Amino acid sequence: MQDVFQYVDSHRDEMLSDLFTLVRQPGISTQGTGVVETAQMLVELMRRIGIETTVYETAGFPIIYGELKSPGATKTLLAYGHYDVQPPEPLELWNTPPFEPTIKDGRIWGRGTADNKGQLLAHIFAAKAFLQTRGAPPLNLKFLFEGEEEMNSPSLWPFVESHKGLLKTDAALTADGPSHPSGRQLINCGVKGMCYVEIKAKGANRDLHSMRGPMVYNPAWKLVHALATLKNRDEKILIQGFYDDVQPPTEAELAAVDAIPYNAEAIKRDLDVDELIGGDGSYYRNFVFGNSCNLAGLTSGYQGQGMKTVLPSRASCKIDFRLVPKQRPEEIVEKLRAHLEAGGFGDLEVEYLGGFYPSRTPVDHPYVQGVVRATRFVTGKEPVLSPNMAGSGPDYLFTGLLGLPSVWMPLSPHDSNNHAPNENIYLEGYFEGIKISAAIMEETAK
Ligand SMILES: [Zn+2]
């Protein structure tokens, strides 16, 4: 790999300049600004490097598909990423202008440096380094870049579903998210699923004077009573059949999780909490394997200054359930509805707002083990291997729809401030990420 690594080392300036150009172009999908311009810029860069690139229009923002063939190669790797970014607000909390990339204290600061422009470029520049040094990458490469990730990828599922032939490959690789606090390279073999619902309770047809409390039911109480039946104080979810489809962790997954380093005291100090659910020793087991029924928001009545004696007419809450293989969000909603009905809360309205399927590739899969070797080779350290991340993402598209092994490998630091002010990636980490991506290509080709 020395030829490829040397190429990266001697072309740092242009690899930086291409990142800077991309970061200077805001492409904020949730606000609809500059996304198409960003896509054009990325397409132009990919074509300049020699990647055969096609733009697919969708109901939303374009999907960019690129292909680079390697003569004689039998394997193909699919690299996924996104070129849209989160809004930069609140602007006053940025130490440098969000769309003017700045190198300071060993980091590159700017919106999109980490999430995800600086990370998706790792695959493009790894490909470029192979092209320039050896004439071709060690395996065929396919690139799939979307511009709607920050708005939950509405066009990606239908695109993948209708382009299964085009995306037929041997493995999927995504560089996204923040890395492990230990500084060791993190390799996530999947994601948790999610089921997001809103529950609404209805009382009288209008807010009333609270003197009518003895006569008229209060929807806020109705909601609170219903919510209290969803989970007990030991964090067990009480919805009938909730855990039915949970796939128990394998020995290899348990061993991987128990090897993840962490300091429970430091976590508690950082969060200023006295205890963690399940006790200090359970943090990563819950992080990877734990379900949650998280009350994300609760609204009713009067919350302003002073007193207002009101009997509210409406109460509502939002809940996200984090799911593990092989739970399905649409089935969890049905179980929730049946549970409420059975408990006498059938008049509550449950609206399904969206979700993700959980997804996992076995930690002992040959592709994952190749990624581990590649990462160890480049960084000189043992990576942290996690069966899945605690968050959610569209990994099921690769594992479920396309049937591929898939890993999510963050190349930005744990404090890269994704979605927040002062987003950043380590300067050295940016170049190391290109080498890691190249080493994974080399390993996967074997
Ligand atoms: Zn993001």
Coordinates of C-alpha atoms and ligand atoms in Angstrom, one line a residue:
M1 CA 0.0 0.0 0.0
Q2 CA 3.0 2.3 0.3
D3 CA 2.6 3.6 -3.3
V4 CA -1.0 4.6 -2.6
F5 CA -0.2 6.1 0.8
Q6 CA 2.7 8.1 -0.6
Y7 CA 0.3 9.5 -3.3
V8 CA -2.0 10.7 -0.5
D9 CA 0.9 12.2 1.4
S10 CA 2.2 14.1 -1.6
H11 CA -1.2 15.4 -2.8
R12 CA -2.5 16.8 0.5
D13 CA -2.9 20.3 -0.8
E14 CA -5.3 19.4 -3.7
M15 CA -7.3 17.0 -1.5
L16 CA -7.8 19.8 1.0
S17 CA -8.6 22.3 -1.7
D18 CA -11.3 20.0 -3.1
L19 CA -12.8 19.6 0.3
F20 CA -12.8 23.3 0.9
T21 CA -14.5 24.0 -2.4
L22 CA -17.3 21.6 -1.4
V23 CA -17.7 22.9 2.1
R24 CA -17.9 26.5 0.8
Q25 CA -21.1 25.5 -1.1
P26 CA -23.9 25.1 1.5
G27 CA -26.3 22.4 0.5
I28 CA -29.0 22.4 3.2
S29 CA -31.6 19.8 2.3
T30 CA -34.1 20.6 5.1
Q31 CA -34.2 24.3 3.9
G32 CA -33.9 23.4 0.2
T33 CA -30.9 25.7 -0.5
G34 CA -27.9 25.0 -2.6
V35 CA -28.3 21.2 -2.7
V36 CA -28.4 20.9 -6.5
E37 CA -25.4 23.2 -6.8
T38 CA -23.5 20.9 -4.3
A39 CA -24.5 17.9 -6.4
Q40 CA -23.2 19.5 -9.5
M41 CA -19.9 20.3 -7.8
L42 CA -19.5 16.7 -6.6
V43 CA -20.3 15.3 -10.0
E44 CA -17.8 17.5 -11.6
L45 CA -15.1 16.4 -9.1
M46 CA -15.9 12.7 -9.6
R47 CA -15.8 13.0 -13.4
R48 CA -12.5 14.9 -13.2
I49 CA -11.0 12.0 -11.3
G50 CA -12.2 9.5 -13.8
I51 CA -15.3 8.1 -12.1
E52 CA -18.1 7.4 -14.6
T53 CA -20.9 9.4 -13.0
T54 CA -24.7 9.5 -13.5
V55 CA -27.2 11.8 -11.9
Y56 CA -30.5 10.3 -11.0
E57 CA -33.4 12.8 -10.5
T58 CA -35.7 11.9 -7.7
A59 CA -38.9 13.3 -6.2
G60 CA -36.4 15.3 -4.0
F61 CA -32.7 16.0 -4.5
P62 CA -30.6 14.1 -7.0
I63 CA -28.9 10.8 -6.3
I64 CA -25.4 10.6 -7.6
Y65 CA -24.2 7.2 -8.8
G66 CA -20.5 6.6 -9.8
E67 CA -18.7 3.6 -11.2
L68 CA -15.1 2.8 -11.5
K69 CA -14.2 -0.6 -13.1
S70 CA -11.1 -2.5 -12.4
P71 CA -10.1 -4.8 -15.3
G72 CA -10.1 -8.4 -14.2
A73 CA -11.5 -7.7 -10.7
T74 CA -14.2 -10.0 -9.5
K75 CA -15.3 -8.1 -6.4
T76 CA -17.2 -4.8 -6.2
L77 CA -17.5 -2.5 -3.2
L78 CA -20.4 0.0 -2.8
A79 CA -19.5 3.3 -1.0
Y80 CA -22.4 5.3 0.3
G81 CA -22.4 8.9 1.6
H82 CA -24.4 12.1 1.5
Y83 CA -23.5 15.6 0.2
D84 CA -26.3 17.6 2.0
V85 CA -25.6 19.2 5.4
Q86 CA -27.5 20.4 8.4
P87 CA -28.5 24.1 8.8
P88 CA -25.6 26.0 10.5
E89 CA -27.8 27.8 13.0
P90 CA -27.2 29.1 15.7
L91 CA -24.6 31.1 13.9
E92 CA -23.4 33.1 16.9
L93 CA -22.0 29.9 18.5
W94 CA -19.6 29.3 15.6
N95 CA -15.9 30.3 16.3
T96 CA -15.3 30.4 12.5
P97 CA -17.7 31.0 9.7
P98 CA -19.6 27.7 9.0
F99 CA -19.1 27.8 5.2
E100 CA -15.5 29.1 5.2
P101 CA -13.4 26.1 6.1
T102 CA -10.7 27.0 8.5
I103 CA -7.7 25.0 9.8
K104 CA -7.0 25.7 13.4
D105 CA -5.7 23.6 16.3
G106 CA -5.1 20.6 14.1
R107 CA -8.7 20.4 12.9
I108 CA -10.6 21.6 9.8
W109 CA -13.7 23.5 11.0
G110 CA -16.8 24.1 8.9
R111 CA -20.3 22.7 8.2
G112 CA -19.9 19.4 6.3
T113 CA -16.2 18.9 7.1
A114 CA -17.3 15.8 9.1
D115 CA -20.9 15.2 8.2
N116 CA -20.5 14.1 5.5
K117 CA -18.4 15.8 2.8
G118 CA -15.0 15.2 4.5
Q119 CA -15.9 11.5 5.0
L120 CA -17.4 10.7 1.6
L121 CA -14.3 12.2 -0.1
A122 CA -12.2 9.5 1.6
H123 CA -13.6 6.9 -0.9
I124 CA -13.3 9.2 -3.9
F125 CA -9.7 10.1 -3.1
A126 CA -8.8 6.5 -2.2
A127 CA -10.1 5.6 -5.7
K128 CA -8.1 8.5 -7.2
A129 CA -4.9 7.4 -5.4
F130 CA -5.3 3.9 -6.9
L131 CA -6.0 5.3 -10.4
Q132 CA -3.0 7.6 -10.3
T133 CA -0.5 5.0 -8.9
R134 CA -1.7 1.7 -10.3
G135 CA -4.0 2.7 -13.1
A136 CA -7.1 1.1 -11.4
P137 CA -8.4 0.3 -8.0
P138 CA -8.0 -3.3 -6.8
L139 CA -11.7 -4.0 -7.2
N140 CA -14.7 -2.5 -8.9
L141 CA -16.2 0.5 -7.1
K142 CA -19.7 1.9 -7.1
F143 CA -20.5 5.1 -5.4
L144 CA -24.0 6.1 -4.1
F145 CA -24.3 9.6 -2.8
E146 CA -27.6 11.2 -1.8
G147 CA -28.6 14.8 -1.0
E148 CA -31.5 14.0 1.5
E149 CA -29.8 12.2 4.3
E150 CA -30.3 15.1 6.8
M151 CA -34.1 14.8 6.1
N152 CA -34.3 11.0 6.6
S153 CA -33.5 9.9 3.0
P154 CA -37.0 9.8 1.6
S155 CA -35.9 9.0 -2.0
L156 CA -33.2 6.5 -1.1
W157 CA -35.4 3.5 -0.4
P158 CA -37.4 3.7 -3.6
F159 CA -34.2 4.3 -5.6
V160 CA -32.4 1.3 -4.1
E161 CA -35.5 -0.9 -4.5
S162 CA -35.8 0.0 -8.2
H163 CA -32.0 -0.2 -8.9
K164 CA -31.1 -3.5 -7.3
G165 CA -29.3 -4.7 -10.4
L166 CA -27.2 -1.5 -10.7
L167 CA -26.3 -1.7 -7.0
K168 CA -25.4 -5.4 -7.0
T169 CA -22.1 -5.5 -5.3
D170 CA -20.2 -7.6 -2.7
A171 CA -20.2 -5.3 0.3
A172 CA -21.2 -1.8 1.4
L173 CA -19.0 0.8 3.1
T174 CA -20.2 4.0 4.7
A175 CA -18.0 6.6 6.5
D176 CA -20.3 8.6 8.7
G177 CA -20.8 9.6 12.3
P178 CA -18.4 10.4 15.1
S179 CA -15.7 8.0 16.2
H180 CA -15.1 6.4 19.6
P181 CA -13.9 8.7 22.5
S182 CA -10.8 6.5 23.0
G183 CA -9.5 7.8 19.6
R184 CA -9.4 4.2 18.3
Q185 CA -11.0 3.7 15.0
L186 CA -14.7 2.6 15.4
I187 CA -16.3 0.0 13.1
N188 CA -20.0 -0.3 13.4
C189 CA -21.6 -3.4 11.9
G190 CA -25.1 -2.0 11.8
V191 CA -27.7 0.4 13.2
K192 CA -30.6 0.3 15.6
G193 CA -34.1 0.7 14.1
M194 CA -36.5 3.3 15.2
C195 CA -40.3 3.7 15.4
Y196 CA -41.4 7.3 15.9
V197 CA -45.0 8.0 17.0
E198 CA -47.2 10.8 18.2
I199 CA -50.0 10.0 20.7
K200 CA -52.9 12.4 21.1
A201 CA -55.6 12.6 23.7
K202 CA -58.7 14.6 23.3
G203 CA -61.0 16.0 26.0
A204 CA -63.7 18.6 25.6
N205 CA -64.1 20.5 22.4
R206 CA -62.3 23.6 23.9
D207 CA -60.2 24.5 26.9
L208 CA -62.3 24.9 30.0
H209 CA -62.2 26.7 33.3
S210 CA -60.5 24.2 35.7
M211 CA -63.5 24.4 38.1
R212 CA -65.0 21.9 35.7
G213 CA -62.3 19.4 36.7
P214 CA -64.6 17.3 38.9
M215 CA -67.0 16.8 36.0
V216 CA -65.1 16.7 32.8
Y217 CA -62.2 14.2 32.0
N218 CA -58.8 15.8 31.5
P219 CA -56.9 14.5 28.4
A220 CA -53.6 15.2 30.0
W221 CA -54.4 12.7 32.8
K222 CA -55.6 10.3 30.3
L223 CA -52.3 10.5 28.4
V224 CA -50.3 10.2 31.6
H225 CA -52.2 7.1 32.7
A226 CA -51.7 5.5 29.3
L227 CA -48.0 6.4 29.2
A228 CA -47.5 4.8 32.6
T229 CA -48.6 1.5 31.2
L230 CA -46.0 1.5 28.5
K231 CA -42.9 0.9 30.7
N232 CA -42.2 0.0 34.3
R233 CA -39.7 1.6 36.6
D234 CA -37.1 -1.0 35.8
E235 CA -37.2 0.2 32.2
K236 CA -39.0 -2.9 30.9
I237 CA -41.3 -2.1 28.1
L238 CA -44.7 -3.6 28.9
I239 CA -46.3 -3.5 25.4
Q240 CA -47.6 -7.0 24.7
G241 CA -45.2 -8.8 22.4
F242 CA -42.7 -5.9 22.2
Y243 CA -39.7 -8.1 22.6
D244 CA -41.1 -11.1 20.6
D245 CA -38.9 -10.6 17.5
V246 CA -35.7 -9.6 19.3
Q247 CA -32.9 -11.7 18.0
P248 CA -30.6 -12.6 20.9
P249 CA -26.9 -11.5 20.5
T250 CA -24.4 -14.1 19.4
E251 CA -21.4 -15.1 21.4
A252 CA -19.2 -13.1 19.0
E253 CA -21.4 -10.0 19.4
L254 CA -21.4 -10.2 23.2
A255 CA -17.6 -10.6 23.2
A256 CA -17.2 -7.6 20.9
V257 CA -19.4 -5.4 23.1
D258 CA -17.7 -6.5 26.3
A259 CA -14.3 -5.5 24.7
I260 CA -15.4 -1.9 24.0
P261 CA -13.5 0.3 26.4
Y262 CA -15.3 2.9 28.5
N263 CA -15.3 4.7 31.8
A264 CA -18.7 4.8 33.5
E265 CA -17.6 7.3 36.0
A266 CA -16.4 9.7 33.3
I267 CA -19.7 9.3 31.4
K268 CA -21.7 10.0 34.6
R269 CA -19.5 13.0 35.4
D270 CA -19.9 14.3 31.8
L271 CA -23.8 14.0 32.0
D272 CA -24.0 15.0 35.7
V273 CA -26.1 11.9 36.5
D274 CA -25.8 9.6 39.5
E275 CA -26.5 6.4 37.8
L276 CA -26.8 4.7 34.5
I277 CA -29.7 2.3 33.5
G278 CA -28.8 -1.2 34.4
G279 CA -25.7 -0.1 36.4
D280 CA -22.3 0.9 35.3
G281 CA -21.4 -2.4 33.8
S282 CA -24.3 -2.4 31.4
Y283 CA -23.6 0.8 29.4
Y284 CA -22.3 -0.7 26.2
R285 CA -24.6 -3.7 26.3
N286 CA -27.5 -1.4 26.5
F287 CA -25.9 1.0 23.9
V288 CA -25.8 -1.9 21.4
F289 CA -28.6 -4.3 22.4
G290 CA -30.9 -2.2 24.4
N291 CA -34.4 -1.2 23.4
S292 CA -35.9 2.1 24.5
C293 CA -39.3 3.7 24.8
N294 CA -38.1 7.3 24.9
L295 CA -40.6 10.1 25.8
A296 CA -39.2 12.7 23.4
G297 CA -41.8 15.4 24.2
L298 CA -45.0 15.9 26.2
T299 CA -47.4 18.8 25.7
S300 CA -50.6 20.0 27.3
G301 CA -52.3 22.9 29.0
Y302 CA -50.6 26.0 30.3
Q303 CA -46.8 26.1 30.8
G304 CA -46.3 29.9 30.9
Q305 CA -45.4 32.2 33.7
G306 CA -47.6 32.1 36.9
M307 CA -50.9 30.4 37.2
K308 CA -53.6 29.6 34.7
T309 CA -56.4 27.4 36.0
V310 CA -57.2 25.7 32.8
L311 CA -58.6 22.3 32.0
P312 CA -56.9 21.5 28.7
S313 CA -58.8 20.1 25.7
R314 CA -55.8 18.4 24.2
A315 CA -52.7 16.5 25.3
S316 CA -50.0 14.9 23.1
C317 CA -46.6 13.3 23.3
K318 CA -44.0 12.1 20.9
I319 CA -42.2 8.8 21.5
D320 CA -39.3 7.1 19.8
F321 CA -38.6 3.5 20.3
R322 CA -35.1 2.3 19.4
L323 CA -35.3 -1.2 17.9
V324 CA -32.9 -4.1 17.5
P325 CA -32.9 -6.9 14.9
K326 CA -35.5 -8.2 13.9
Q327 CA -38.1 -5.8 15.3
R328 CA -40.1 -3.9 12.7
P329 CA -41.3 -0.4 13.3
E330 CA -44.7 -0.9 11.6
E331 CA -45.3 -3.9 13.8
I332 CA -44.3 -2.0 16.9
V333 CA -47.0 0.6 16.1
E334 CA -49.6 -2.1 15.7
K335 CA -48.6 -3.6 19.1
L336 CA -48.7 -0.2 20.7
R337 CA -52.2 0.4 19.3
A338 CA -53.4 -3.0 20.5
H339 CA -51.8 -2.4 24.0
L340 CA -53.6 0.9 24.4
E341 CA -56.9 -0.5 23.2
A342 CA -56.6 -3.4 25.6
G343 CA -55.8 -1.1 28.5
G344 CA -58.9 1.0 27.9
F345 CA -57.1 3.8 26.0
G346 CA -58.6 3.0 22.6
D347 CA -59.7 6.6 22.1
L348 CA -56.1 7.8 22.0
E349 CA -54.9 8.6 18.5
V350 CA -51.6 7.0 17.5
E351 CA -49.9 8.5 14.5
Y352 CA -46.8 6.8 13.0
L353 CA -44.4 9.5 12.0
G354 CA -41.6 7.4 10.6
G355 CA -39.0 4.8 11.3
F356 CA -35.9 2.8 10.4
Y357 CA -35.4 -0.9 10.2
P358 CA -32.7 -2.3 12.5
S359 CA -29.8 -3.9 10.7
R360 CA -26.7 -5.8 11.5
T361 CA -23.8 -7.6 9.8
P362 CA -22.2 -10.4 11.9
V363 CA -19.0 -9.1 13.5
D364 CA -17.2 -12.3 12.4
H365 CA -18.2 -11.8 8.8
P366 CA -15.1 -12.1 6.5
Y367 CA -15.8 -8.6 5.1
V368 CA -15.9 -7.1 8.6
Q369 CA -12.7 -8.9 9.5
G370 CA -11.1 -7.5 6.4
V371 CA -12.2 -4.0 7.5
V372 CA -10.7 -4.7 10.9
R373 CA -7.3 -5.7 9.4
A374 CA -7.3 -2.7 7.0
T375 CA -7.9 -0.3 9.9
R376 CA -5.4 -1.9 12.2
F377 CA -2.8 -1.7 9.3
V378 CA -3.3 2.0 8.7
T379 CA -3.7 3.2 12.3
G380 CA -1.4 0.7 14.1
K381 CA -4.1 0.2 16.7
E382 CA -6.8 -2.3 17.4
P383 CA -10.1 -0.8 16.2
V384 CA -13.3 -0.8 18.4
L385 CA -15.7 -3.2 16.9
S386 CA -19.4 -2.7 17.6
P387 CA -22.2 -5.0 16.4
N388 CA -24.3 -1.8 15.7
M389 CA -24.4 1.8 16.7
A390 CA -26.9 3.2 19.2
G391 CA -28.4 5.4 16.5
S392 CA -30.4 4.7 13.4
G393 CA -29.7 5.0 9.7
P394 CA -30.5 3.5 6.3
D395 CA -28.3 0.4 6.7
Y396 CA -31.2 -2.0 6.1
L397 CA -31.2 -0.9 2.4
F398 CA -27.8 -2.5 2.0
T399 CA -28.2 -5.6 4.3
G400 CA -32.0 -6.2 3.8
L401 CA -32.8 -5.0 0.3
L402 CA -29.4 -5.7 -1.4
G403 CA -28.3 -8.6 0.9
L404 CA -24.8 -7.1 1.4
P405 CA -22.5 -7.1 4.4
S406 CA -22.2 -3.5 5.5
V407 CA -20.1 -1.4 7.9
W408 CA -20.3 2.1 9.1
M409 CA -16.9 3.5 9.8
P410 CA -16.7 7.0 11.2
L411 CA -13.6 9.0 10.2
S412 CA -14.4 12.1 12.2
P413 CA -13.5 12.5 15.9
H414 CA -16.0 11.8 18.7
D415 CA -16.3 15.6 19.3
S416 CA -16.8 16.5 15.7
N417 CA -19.9 18.4 16.6
N418 CA -22.1 17.0 13.8
H419 CA -25.3 18.9 13.5
A420 CA -24.0 21.5 16.0
P421 CA -21.9 24.6 15.7
N422 CA -18.1 24.2 15.2
E423 CA -18.3 21.0 13.2
N424 CA -14.8 19.7 12.5
I425 CA -12.6 16.8 11.4
Y426 CA -9.0 16.3 12.4
L427 CA -6.6 17.4 9.7
E428 CA -4.6 14.3 10.0
G429 CA -7.7 12.2 10.4
Y430 CA -9.0 13.5 7.0
F431 CA -5.9 12.1 5.3
E432 CA -5.8 8.9 7.4
G433 CA -9.5 8.3 6.4
I434 CA -8.4 8.2 2.7
K435 CA -5.8 5.6 3.6
I436 CA -8.2 3.6 5.6
S437 CA -10.7 3.6 2.7
A438 CA -7.9 2.5 0.3
A439 CA -6.8 -0.2 2.6
I440 CA -10.4 -1.5 2.9
M441 CA -10.6 -1.6 -0.9
E442 CA -7.4 -3.6 -1.0
E443 CA -8.5 -6.1 1.7
T444 CA -12.0 -6.5 0.2
A445 CA -10.5 -7.3 -3.2
K446 CA -8.7 -10.3 -1.8
Ligands
ZN1 ZN -25.9 14.3 9.7

